[in-house]
PDB file of C-alpha atoms and ligand atoms in Angstrom:
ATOM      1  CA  UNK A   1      21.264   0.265  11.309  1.00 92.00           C
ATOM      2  CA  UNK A   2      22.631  -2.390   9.393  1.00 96.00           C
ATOM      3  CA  UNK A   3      20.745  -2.792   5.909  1.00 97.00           C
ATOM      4  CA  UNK A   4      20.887  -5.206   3.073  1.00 98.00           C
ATOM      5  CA  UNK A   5      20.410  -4.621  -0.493  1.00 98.00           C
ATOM      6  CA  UNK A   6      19.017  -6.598  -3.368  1.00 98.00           C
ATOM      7  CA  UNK A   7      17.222  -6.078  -6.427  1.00 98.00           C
ATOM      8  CA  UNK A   8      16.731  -8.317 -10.008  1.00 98.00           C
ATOM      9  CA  UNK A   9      18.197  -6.263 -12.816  1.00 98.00           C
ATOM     10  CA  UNK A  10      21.503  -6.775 -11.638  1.00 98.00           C
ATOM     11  CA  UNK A  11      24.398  -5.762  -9.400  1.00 98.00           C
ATOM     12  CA  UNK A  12      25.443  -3.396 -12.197  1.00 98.00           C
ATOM     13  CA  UNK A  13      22.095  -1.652 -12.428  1.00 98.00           C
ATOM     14  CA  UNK A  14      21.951   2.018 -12.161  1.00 98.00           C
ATOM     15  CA  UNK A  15      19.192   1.746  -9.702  1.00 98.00           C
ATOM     16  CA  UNK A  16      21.105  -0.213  -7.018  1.00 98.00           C
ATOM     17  CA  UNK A  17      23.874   1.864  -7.064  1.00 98.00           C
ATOM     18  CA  UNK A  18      21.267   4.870  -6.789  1.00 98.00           C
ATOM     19  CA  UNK A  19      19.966   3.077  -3.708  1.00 98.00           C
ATOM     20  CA  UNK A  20      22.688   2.193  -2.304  1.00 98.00           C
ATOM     21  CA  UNK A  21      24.190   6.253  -2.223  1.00 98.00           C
ATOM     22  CA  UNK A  22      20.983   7.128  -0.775  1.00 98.00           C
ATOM     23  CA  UNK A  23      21.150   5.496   2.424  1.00 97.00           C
ATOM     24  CA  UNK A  24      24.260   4.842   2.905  1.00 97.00           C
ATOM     25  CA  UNK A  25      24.722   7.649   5.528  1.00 95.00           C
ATOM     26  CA  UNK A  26      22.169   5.969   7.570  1.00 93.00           C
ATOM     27  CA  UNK A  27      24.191   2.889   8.539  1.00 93.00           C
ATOM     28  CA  UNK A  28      26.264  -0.069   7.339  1.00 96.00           C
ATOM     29  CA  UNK A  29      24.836  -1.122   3.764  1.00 98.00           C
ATOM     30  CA  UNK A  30      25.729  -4.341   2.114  1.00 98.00           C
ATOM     31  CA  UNK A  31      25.130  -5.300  -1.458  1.00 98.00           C
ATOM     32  CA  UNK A  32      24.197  -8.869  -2.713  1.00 98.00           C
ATOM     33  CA  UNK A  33      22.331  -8.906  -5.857  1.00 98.00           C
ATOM     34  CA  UNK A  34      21.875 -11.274  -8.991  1.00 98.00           C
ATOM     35  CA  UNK A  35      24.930 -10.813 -11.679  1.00 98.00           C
ATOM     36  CA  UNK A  36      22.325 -10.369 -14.703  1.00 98.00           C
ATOM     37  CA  UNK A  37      18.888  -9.113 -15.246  1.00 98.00           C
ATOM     38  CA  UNK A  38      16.696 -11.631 -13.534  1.00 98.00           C
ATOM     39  CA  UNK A  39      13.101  -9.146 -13.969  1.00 97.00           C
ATOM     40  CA  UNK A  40      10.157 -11.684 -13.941  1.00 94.00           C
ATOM     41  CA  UNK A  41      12.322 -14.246 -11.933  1.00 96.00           C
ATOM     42  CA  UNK A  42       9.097 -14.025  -9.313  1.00 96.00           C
ATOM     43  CA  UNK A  43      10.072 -15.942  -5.561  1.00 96.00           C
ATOM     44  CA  UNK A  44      12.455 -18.758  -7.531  1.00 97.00           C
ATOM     45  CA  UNK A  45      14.960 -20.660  -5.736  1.00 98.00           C
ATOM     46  CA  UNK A  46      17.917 -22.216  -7.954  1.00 98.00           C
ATOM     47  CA  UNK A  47      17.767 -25.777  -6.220  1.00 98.00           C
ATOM     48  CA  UNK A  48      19.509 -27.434  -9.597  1.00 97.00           C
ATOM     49  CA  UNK A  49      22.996 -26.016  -9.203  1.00 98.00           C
ATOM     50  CA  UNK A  50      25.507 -24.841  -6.615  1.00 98.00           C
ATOM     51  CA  UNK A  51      25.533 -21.111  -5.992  1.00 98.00           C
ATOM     52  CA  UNK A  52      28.786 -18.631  -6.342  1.00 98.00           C
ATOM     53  CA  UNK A  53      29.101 -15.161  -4.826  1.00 98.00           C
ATOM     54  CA  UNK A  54      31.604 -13.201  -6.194  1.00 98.00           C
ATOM     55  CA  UNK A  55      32.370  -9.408  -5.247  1.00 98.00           C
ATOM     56  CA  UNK A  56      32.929  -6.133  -7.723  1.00 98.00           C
ATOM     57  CA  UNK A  57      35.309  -3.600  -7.760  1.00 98.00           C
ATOM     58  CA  UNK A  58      33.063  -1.349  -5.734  1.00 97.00           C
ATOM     59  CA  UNK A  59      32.289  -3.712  -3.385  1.00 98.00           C
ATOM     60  CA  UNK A  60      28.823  -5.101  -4.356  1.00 98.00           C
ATOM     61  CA  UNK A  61      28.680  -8.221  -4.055  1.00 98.00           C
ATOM     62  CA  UNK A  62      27.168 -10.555  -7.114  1.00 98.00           C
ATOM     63  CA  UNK A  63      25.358 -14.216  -7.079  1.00 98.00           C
ATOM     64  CA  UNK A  64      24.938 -16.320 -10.353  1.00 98.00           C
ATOM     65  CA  UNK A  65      21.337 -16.546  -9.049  1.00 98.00           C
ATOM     66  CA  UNK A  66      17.622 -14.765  -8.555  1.00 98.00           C
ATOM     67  CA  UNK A  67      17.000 -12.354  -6.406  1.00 98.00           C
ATOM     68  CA  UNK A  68      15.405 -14.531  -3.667  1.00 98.00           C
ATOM     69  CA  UNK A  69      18.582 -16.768  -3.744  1.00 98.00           C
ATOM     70  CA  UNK A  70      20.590 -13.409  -3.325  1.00 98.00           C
ATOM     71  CA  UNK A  71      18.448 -12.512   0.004  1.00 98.00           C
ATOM     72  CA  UNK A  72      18.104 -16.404   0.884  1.00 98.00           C
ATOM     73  CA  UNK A  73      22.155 -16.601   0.623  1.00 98.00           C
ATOM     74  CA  UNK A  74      22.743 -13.572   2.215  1.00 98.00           C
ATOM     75  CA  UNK A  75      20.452 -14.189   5.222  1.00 97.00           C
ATOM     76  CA  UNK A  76      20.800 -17.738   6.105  1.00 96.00           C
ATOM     77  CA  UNK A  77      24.773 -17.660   6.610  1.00 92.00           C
ATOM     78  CA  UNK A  78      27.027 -15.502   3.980  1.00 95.00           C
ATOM     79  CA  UNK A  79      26.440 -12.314   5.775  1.00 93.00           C
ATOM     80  CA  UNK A  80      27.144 -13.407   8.993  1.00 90.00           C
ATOM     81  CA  UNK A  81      24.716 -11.010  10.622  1.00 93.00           C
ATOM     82  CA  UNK A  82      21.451 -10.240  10.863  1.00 94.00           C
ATOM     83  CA  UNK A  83      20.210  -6.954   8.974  1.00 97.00           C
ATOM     84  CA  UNK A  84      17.684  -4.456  10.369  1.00 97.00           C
ATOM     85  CA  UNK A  85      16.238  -3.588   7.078  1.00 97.00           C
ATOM     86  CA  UNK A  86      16.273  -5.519   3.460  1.00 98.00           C
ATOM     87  CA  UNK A  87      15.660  -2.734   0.491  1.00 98.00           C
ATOM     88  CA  UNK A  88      15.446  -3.665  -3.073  1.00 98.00           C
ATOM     89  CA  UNK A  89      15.347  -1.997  -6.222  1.00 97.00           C
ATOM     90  CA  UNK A  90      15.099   0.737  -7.325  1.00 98.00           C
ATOM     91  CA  UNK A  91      13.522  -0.913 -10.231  1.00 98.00           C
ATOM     92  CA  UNK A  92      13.386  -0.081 -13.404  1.00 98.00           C
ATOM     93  CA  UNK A  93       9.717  -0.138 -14.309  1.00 97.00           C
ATOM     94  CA  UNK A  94       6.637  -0.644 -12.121  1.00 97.00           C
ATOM     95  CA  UNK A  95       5.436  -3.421 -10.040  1.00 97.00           C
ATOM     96  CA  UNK A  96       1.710  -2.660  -9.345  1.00 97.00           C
ATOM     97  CA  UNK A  97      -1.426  -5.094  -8.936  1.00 96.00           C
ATOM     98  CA  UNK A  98      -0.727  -8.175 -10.984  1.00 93.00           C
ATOM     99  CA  UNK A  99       3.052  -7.149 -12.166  1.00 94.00           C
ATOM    100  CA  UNK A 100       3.889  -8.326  -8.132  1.00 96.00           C
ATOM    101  CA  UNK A 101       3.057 -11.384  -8.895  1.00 95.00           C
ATOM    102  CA  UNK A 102       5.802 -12.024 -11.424  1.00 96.00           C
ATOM    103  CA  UNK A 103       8.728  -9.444  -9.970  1.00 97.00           C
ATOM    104  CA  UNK A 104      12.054 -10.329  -8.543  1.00 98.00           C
ATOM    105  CA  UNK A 105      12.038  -7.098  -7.495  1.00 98.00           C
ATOM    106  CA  UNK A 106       8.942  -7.517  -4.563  1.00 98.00           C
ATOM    107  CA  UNK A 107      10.311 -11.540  -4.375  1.00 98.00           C
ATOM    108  CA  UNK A 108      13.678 -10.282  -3.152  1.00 98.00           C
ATOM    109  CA  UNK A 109      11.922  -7.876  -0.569  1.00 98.00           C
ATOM    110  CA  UNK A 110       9.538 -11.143  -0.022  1.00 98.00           C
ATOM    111  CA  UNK A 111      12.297 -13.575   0.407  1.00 98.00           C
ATOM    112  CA  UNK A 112      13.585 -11.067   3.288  1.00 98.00           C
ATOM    113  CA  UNK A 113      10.145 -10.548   4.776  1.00 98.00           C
ATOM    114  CA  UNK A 114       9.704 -14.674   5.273  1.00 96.00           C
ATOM    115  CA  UNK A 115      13.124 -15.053   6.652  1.00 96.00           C
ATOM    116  CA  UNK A 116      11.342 -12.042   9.432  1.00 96.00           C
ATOM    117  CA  UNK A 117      13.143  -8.987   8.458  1.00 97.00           C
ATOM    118  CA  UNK A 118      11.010  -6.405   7.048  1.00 98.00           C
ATOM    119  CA  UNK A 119      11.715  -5.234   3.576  1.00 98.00           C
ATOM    120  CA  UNK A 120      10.872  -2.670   1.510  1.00 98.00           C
ATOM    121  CA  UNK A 121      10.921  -3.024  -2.216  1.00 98.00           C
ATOM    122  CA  UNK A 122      11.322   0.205  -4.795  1.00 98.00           C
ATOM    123  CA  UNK A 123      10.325   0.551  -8.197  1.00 98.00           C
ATOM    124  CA  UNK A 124       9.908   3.426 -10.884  1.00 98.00           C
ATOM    125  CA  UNK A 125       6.646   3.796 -12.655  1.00 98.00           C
ATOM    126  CA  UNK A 126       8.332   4.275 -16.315  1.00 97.00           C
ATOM    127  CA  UNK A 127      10.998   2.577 -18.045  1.00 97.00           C
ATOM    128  CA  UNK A 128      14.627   4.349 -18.230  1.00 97.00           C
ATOM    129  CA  UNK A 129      15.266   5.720 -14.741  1.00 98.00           C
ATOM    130  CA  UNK A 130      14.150   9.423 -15.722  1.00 98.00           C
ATOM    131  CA  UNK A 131      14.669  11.168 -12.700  1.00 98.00           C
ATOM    132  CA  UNK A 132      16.147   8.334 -10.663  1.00 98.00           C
ATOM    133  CA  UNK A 133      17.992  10.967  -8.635  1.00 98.00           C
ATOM    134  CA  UNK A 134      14.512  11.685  -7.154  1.00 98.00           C
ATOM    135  CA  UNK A 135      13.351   8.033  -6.684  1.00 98.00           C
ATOM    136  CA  UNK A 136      16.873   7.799  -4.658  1.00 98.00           C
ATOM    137  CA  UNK A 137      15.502  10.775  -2.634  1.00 98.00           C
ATOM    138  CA  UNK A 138      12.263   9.469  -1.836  1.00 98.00           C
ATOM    139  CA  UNK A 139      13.813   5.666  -1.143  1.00 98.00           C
ATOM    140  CA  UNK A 140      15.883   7.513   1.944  1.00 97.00           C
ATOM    141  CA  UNK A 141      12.856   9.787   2.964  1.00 97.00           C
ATOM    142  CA  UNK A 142      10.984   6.170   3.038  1.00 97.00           C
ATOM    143  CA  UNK A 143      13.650   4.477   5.166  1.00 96.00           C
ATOM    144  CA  UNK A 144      13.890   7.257   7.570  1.00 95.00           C
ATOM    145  CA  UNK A 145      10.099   7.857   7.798  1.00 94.00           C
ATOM    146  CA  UNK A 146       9.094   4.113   8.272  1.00 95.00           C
ATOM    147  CA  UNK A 147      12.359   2.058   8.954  1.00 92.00           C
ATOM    148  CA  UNK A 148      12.429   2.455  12.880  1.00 92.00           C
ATOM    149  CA  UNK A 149       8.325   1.783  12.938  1.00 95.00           C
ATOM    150  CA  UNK A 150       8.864  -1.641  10.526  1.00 95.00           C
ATOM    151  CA  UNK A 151      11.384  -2.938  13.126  1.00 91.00           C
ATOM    152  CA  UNK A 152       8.911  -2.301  15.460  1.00 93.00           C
ATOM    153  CA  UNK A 153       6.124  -4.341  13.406  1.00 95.00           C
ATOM    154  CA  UNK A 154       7.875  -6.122  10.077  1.00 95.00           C
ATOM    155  CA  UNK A 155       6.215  -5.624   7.625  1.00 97.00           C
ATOM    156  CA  UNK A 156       6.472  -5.792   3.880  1.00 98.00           C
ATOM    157  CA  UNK A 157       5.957  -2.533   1.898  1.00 98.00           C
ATOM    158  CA  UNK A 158       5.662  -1.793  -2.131  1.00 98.00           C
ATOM    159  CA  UNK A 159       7.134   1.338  -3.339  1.00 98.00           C
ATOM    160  CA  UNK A 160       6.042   2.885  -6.644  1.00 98.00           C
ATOM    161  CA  UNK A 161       7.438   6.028  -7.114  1.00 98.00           C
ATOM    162  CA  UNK A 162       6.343   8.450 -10.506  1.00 98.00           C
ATOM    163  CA  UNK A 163       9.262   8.977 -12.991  1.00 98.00           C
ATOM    164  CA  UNK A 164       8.843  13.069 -11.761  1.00 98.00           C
ATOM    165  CA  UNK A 165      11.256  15.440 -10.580  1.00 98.00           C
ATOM    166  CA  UNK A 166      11.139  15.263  -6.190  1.00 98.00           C
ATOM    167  CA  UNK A 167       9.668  18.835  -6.662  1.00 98.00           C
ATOM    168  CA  UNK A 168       6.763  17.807  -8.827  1.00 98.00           C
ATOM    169  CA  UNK A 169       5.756  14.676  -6.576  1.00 98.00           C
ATOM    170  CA  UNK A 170       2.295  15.436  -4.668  1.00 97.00           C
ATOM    171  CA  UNK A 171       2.700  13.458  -1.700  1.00 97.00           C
ATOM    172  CA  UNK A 172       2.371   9.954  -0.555  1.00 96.00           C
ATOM    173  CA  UNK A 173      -0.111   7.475  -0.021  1.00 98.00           C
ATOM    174  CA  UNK A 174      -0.869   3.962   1.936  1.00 98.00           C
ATOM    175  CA  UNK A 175      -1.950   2.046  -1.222  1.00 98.00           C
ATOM    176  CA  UNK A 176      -4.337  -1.936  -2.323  1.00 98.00           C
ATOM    177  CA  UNK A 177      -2.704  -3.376  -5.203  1.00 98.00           C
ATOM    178  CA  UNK A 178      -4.606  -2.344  -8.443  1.00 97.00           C
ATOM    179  CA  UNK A 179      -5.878  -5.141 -11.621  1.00 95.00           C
ATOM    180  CA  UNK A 180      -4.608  -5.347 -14.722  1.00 92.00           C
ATOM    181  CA  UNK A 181      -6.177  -7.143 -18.060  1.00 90.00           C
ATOM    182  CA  UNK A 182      -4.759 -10.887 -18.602  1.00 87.00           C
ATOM    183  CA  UNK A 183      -1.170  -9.875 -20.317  1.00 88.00           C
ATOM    184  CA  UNK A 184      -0.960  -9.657 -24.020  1.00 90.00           C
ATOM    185  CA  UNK A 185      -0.577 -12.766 -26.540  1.00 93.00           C
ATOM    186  CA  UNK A 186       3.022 -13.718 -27.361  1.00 94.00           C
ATOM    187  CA  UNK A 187       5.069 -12.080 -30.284  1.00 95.00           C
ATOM    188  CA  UNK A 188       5.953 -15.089 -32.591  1.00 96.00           C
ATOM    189  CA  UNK A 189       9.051 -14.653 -34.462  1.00 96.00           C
ATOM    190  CA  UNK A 190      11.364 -16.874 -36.414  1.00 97.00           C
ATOM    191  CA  UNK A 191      15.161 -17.460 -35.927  1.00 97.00           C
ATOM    192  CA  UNK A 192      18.443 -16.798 -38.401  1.00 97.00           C
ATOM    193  CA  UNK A 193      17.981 -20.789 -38.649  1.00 97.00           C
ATOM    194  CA  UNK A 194      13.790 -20.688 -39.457  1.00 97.00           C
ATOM    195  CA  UNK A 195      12.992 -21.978 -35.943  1.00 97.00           C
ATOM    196  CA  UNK A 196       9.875 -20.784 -34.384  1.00 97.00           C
ATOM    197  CA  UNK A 197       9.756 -18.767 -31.439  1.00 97.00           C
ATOM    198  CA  UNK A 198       8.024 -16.667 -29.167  1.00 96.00           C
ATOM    199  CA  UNK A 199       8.206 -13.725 -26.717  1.00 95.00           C
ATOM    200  CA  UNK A 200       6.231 -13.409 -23.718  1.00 93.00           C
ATOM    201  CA  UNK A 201       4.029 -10.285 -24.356  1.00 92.00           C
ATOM    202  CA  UNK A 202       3.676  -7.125 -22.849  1.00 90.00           C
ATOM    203  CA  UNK A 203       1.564  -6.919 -18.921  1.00 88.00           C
ATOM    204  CA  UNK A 204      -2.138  -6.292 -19.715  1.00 88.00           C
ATOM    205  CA  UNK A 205      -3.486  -2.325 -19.466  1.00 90.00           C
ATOM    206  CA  UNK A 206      -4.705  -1.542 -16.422  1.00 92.00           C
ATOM    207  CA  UNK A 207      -8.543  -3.020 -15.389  1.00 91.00           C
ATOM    208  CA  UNK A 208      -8.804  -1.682 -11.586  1.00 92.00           C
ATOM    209  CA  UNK A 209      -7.086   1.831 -11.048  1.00 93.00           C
ATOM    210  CA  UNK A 210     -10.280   3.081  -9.210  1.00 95.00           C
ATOM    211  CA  UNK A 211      -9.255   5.464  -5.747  1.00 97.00           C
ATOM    212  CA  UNK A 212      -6.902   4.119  -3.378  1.00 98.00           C
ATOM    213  CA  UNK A 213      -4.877   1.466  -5.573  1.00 98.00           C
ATOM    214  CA  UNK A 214      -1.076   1.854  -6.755  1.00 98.00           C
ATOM    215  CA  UNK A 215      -2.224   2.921 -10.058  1.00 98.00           C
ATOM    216  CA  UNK A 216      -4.559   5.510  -9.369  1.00 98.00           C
ATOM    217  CA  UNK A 217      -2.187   7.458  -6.936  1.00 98.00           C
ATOM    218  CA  UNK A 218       1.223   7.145  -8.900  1.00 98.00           C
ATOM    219  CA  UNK A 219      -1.158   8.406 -11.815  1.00 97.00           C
ATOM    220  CA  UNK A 220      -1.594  11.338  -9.845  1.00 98.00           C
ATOM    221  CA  UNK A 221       2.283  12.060  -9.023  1.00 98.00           C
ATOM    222  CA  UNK A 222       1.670  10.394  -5.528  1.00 98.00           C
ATOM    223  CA  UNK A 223       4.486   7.717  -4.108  1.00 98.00           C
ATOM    224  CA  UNK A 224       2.554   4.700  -3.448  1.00 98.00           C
ATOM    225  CA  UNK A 225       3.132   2.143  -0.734  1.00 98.00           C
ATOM    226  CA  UNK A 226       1.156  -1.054  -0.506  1.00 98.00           C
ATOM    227  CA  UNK A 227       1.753  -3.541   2.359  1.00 98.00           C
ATOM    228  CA  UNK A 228       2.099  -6.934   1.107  1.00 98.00           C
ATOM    229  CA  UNK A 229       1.387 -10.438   2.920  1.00 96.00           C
ATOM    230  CA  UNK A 230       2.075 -13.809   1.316  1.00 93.00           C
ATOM    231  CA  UNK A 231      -0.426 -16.131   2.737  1.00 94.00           C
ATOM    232  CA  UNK A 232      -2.297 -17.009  -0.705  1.00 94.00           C
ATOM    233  CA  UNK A 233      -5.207 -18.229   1.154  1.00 96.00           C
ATOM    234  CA  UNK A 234      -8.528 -17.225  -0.350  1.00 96.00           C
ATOM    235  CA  UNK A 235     -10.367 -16.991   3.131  1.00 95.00           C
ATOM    236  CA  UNK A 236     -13.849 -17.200   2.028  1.00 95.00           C
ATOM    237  CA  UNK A 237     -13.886 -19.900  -0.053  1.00 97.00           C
ATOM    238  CA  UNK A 238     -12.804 -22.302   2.373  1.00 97.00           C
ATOM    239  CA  UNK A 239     -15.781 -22.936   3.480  1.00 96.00           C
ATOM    240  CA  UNK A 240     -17.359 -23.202   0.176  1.00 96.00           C
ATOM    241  CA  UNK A 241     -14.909 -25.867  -0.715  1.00 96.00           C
ATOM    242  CA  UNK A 242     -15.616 -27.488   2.427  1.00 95.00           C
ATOM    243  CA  UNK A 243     -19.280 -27.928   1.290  1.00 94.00           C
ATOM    244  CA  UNK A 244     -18.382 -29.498  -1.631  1.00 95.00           C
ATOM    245  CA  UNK A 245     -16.202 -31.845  -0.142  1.00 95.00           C
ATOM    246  CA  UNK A 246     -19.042 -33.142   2.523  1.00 91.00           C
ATOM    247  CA  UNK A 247     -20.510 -36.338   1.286  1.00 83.00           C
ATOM    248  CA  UNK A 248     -23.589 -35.784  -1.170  1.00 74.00           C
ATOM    249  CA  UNK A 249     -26.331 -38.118  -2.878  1.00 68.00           C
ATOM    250  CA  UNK A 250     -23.627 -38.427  -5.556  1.00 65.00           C
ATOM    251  CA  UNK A 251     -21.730 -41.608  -5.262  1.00 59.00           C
ATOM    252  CA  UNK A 252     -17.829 -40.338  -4.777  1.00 57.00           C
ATOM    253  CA  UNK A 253     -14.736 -42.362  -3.892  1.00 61.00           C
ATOM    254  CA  UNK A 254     -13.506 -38.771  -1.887  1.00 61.00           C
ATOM    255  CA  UNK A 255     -16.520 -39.048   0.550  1.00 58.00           C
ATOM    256  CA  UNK A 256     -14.440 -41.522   2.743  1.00 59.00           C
ATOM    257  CA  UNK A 257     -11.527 -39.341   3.512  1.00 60.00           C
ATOM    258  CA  UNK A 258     -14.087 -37.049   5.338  1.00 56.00           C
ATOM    259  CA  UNK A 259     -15.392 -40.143   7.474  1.00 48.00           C
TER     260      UNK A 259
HETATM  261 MN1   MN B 301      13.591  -5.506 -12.890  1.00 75.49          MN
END
């Protein structure tokens, strides 16, 4: 099995290199990742600027890009194969209900996914890769369990995995993304000059952790694994905005695009 790896804090990141050693025995691994922390970086494409890919002493290699530029690069001519299997991660910090929408972590997995090789992308619940030895573990028992059965069927999978010694974990479970609250107001701060400015704040607490989402099994020491899809279509309002759009009693200058 031939098997890519990405992730968006960096090629330097403890939780690559974690990765990387844990399934490394199950095939020929290759590294291409971003060559700083790029969290947040989302499904972004550098369009502005030429690309470089340079490689480390250890052989990872590094791309002065996001993470969906490292998987886009890698699969669409620098590798010169195809691989079986994408991974990225293991992140540091979750990527549950809305945090998805904003991760390079998932977007690098994503990226993979749309180019049709299914992906899997990692993350740890907490901050500070406590027990990233474990996460490791459970990233290989993942891969083993599910990697032959997602080149039958691609698919794209979310991997939360509780900051908990492998002992201590209580199992696994096929997850929904959870809710959180709208994220917090900015921090405003000032400059060494007196400029204004202002961080992004903090994700929102959680709003929908209710049975069966990503929140409410990783809160009970479970590994969670959601399967993603990317078509943003809302399905059932369609036809509501349909109905709007048919010609009404109003007078409208739209009602003769529909004739
Ligand atoms: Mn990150």
């Amino acid at each position: 099995m031939r098997i890519l790896v990405s992730n968006d804090d960096g090629y330097f990141s403890p939780g690559i290199a974690a990765l990387v050693a844990a399934v490394r025995h199950l095939g020929e691994v290759v590294v291409v990742a971003p060559e700083r922390d790029r969290s947040g970086a989302s499904q972004s494409l550098t369009l502005d600027r030429p690309l470089t890919l340079r490689t480390a002493a250890n052989g990872f290699h590094y791309v002065n890009g996001t993470p969906t530029d490292c998987v886009h690069l890698a699969l669409n001519g620098v590798l010169g194969f195809r691989p079986d299997l994408v991974l990225s991660g293991i992140n540091d910090g979750a990527n549950m209900g809305d945090d998805t929408n904003y991760s390079g972590t998932v977007a690098a997995a994503t990226e993979a996914f749309v180019l049709g090789v299914p992906a899997i992308a990692f993350s740890m619940i907490d901050h500070g890769y406590a027990h990233l030895d474990s996460a490791a573990r459970v990233a290989a028992d993942v891969v083993a369990r599910l990697g032959a059965r997602l080149r039958e069927r691609p698919m794209l999978l979310n991997v939360n995995i509780p900051n908990l010694p492998y002992s201590s974990l209580t199992g696994w479970e096929a997850t929904r993304l959870g809710k959180r609250h709208p994220s917090e107001e900015v921090v405003e701060g000032r400059t060494p000059r007196g400029d204004k400015v202002y961080w992004i704040g903090l994700a929102g607490s959680v709003k929908d952790e209710s049975a069966g989402t990503d929140f409410h099994a990783t809160a009970r020491g479970r590994v969670s694994i959601t399967p993603l899809d990317i078509d943003l279509t809302h399905d059932s309002l369609v036809a509501t905005v349909g109905q709007w759009l048919r010609p009404g009693p109003e007078p409208s200058s739209l009602t003769g695009i529909q004739r």
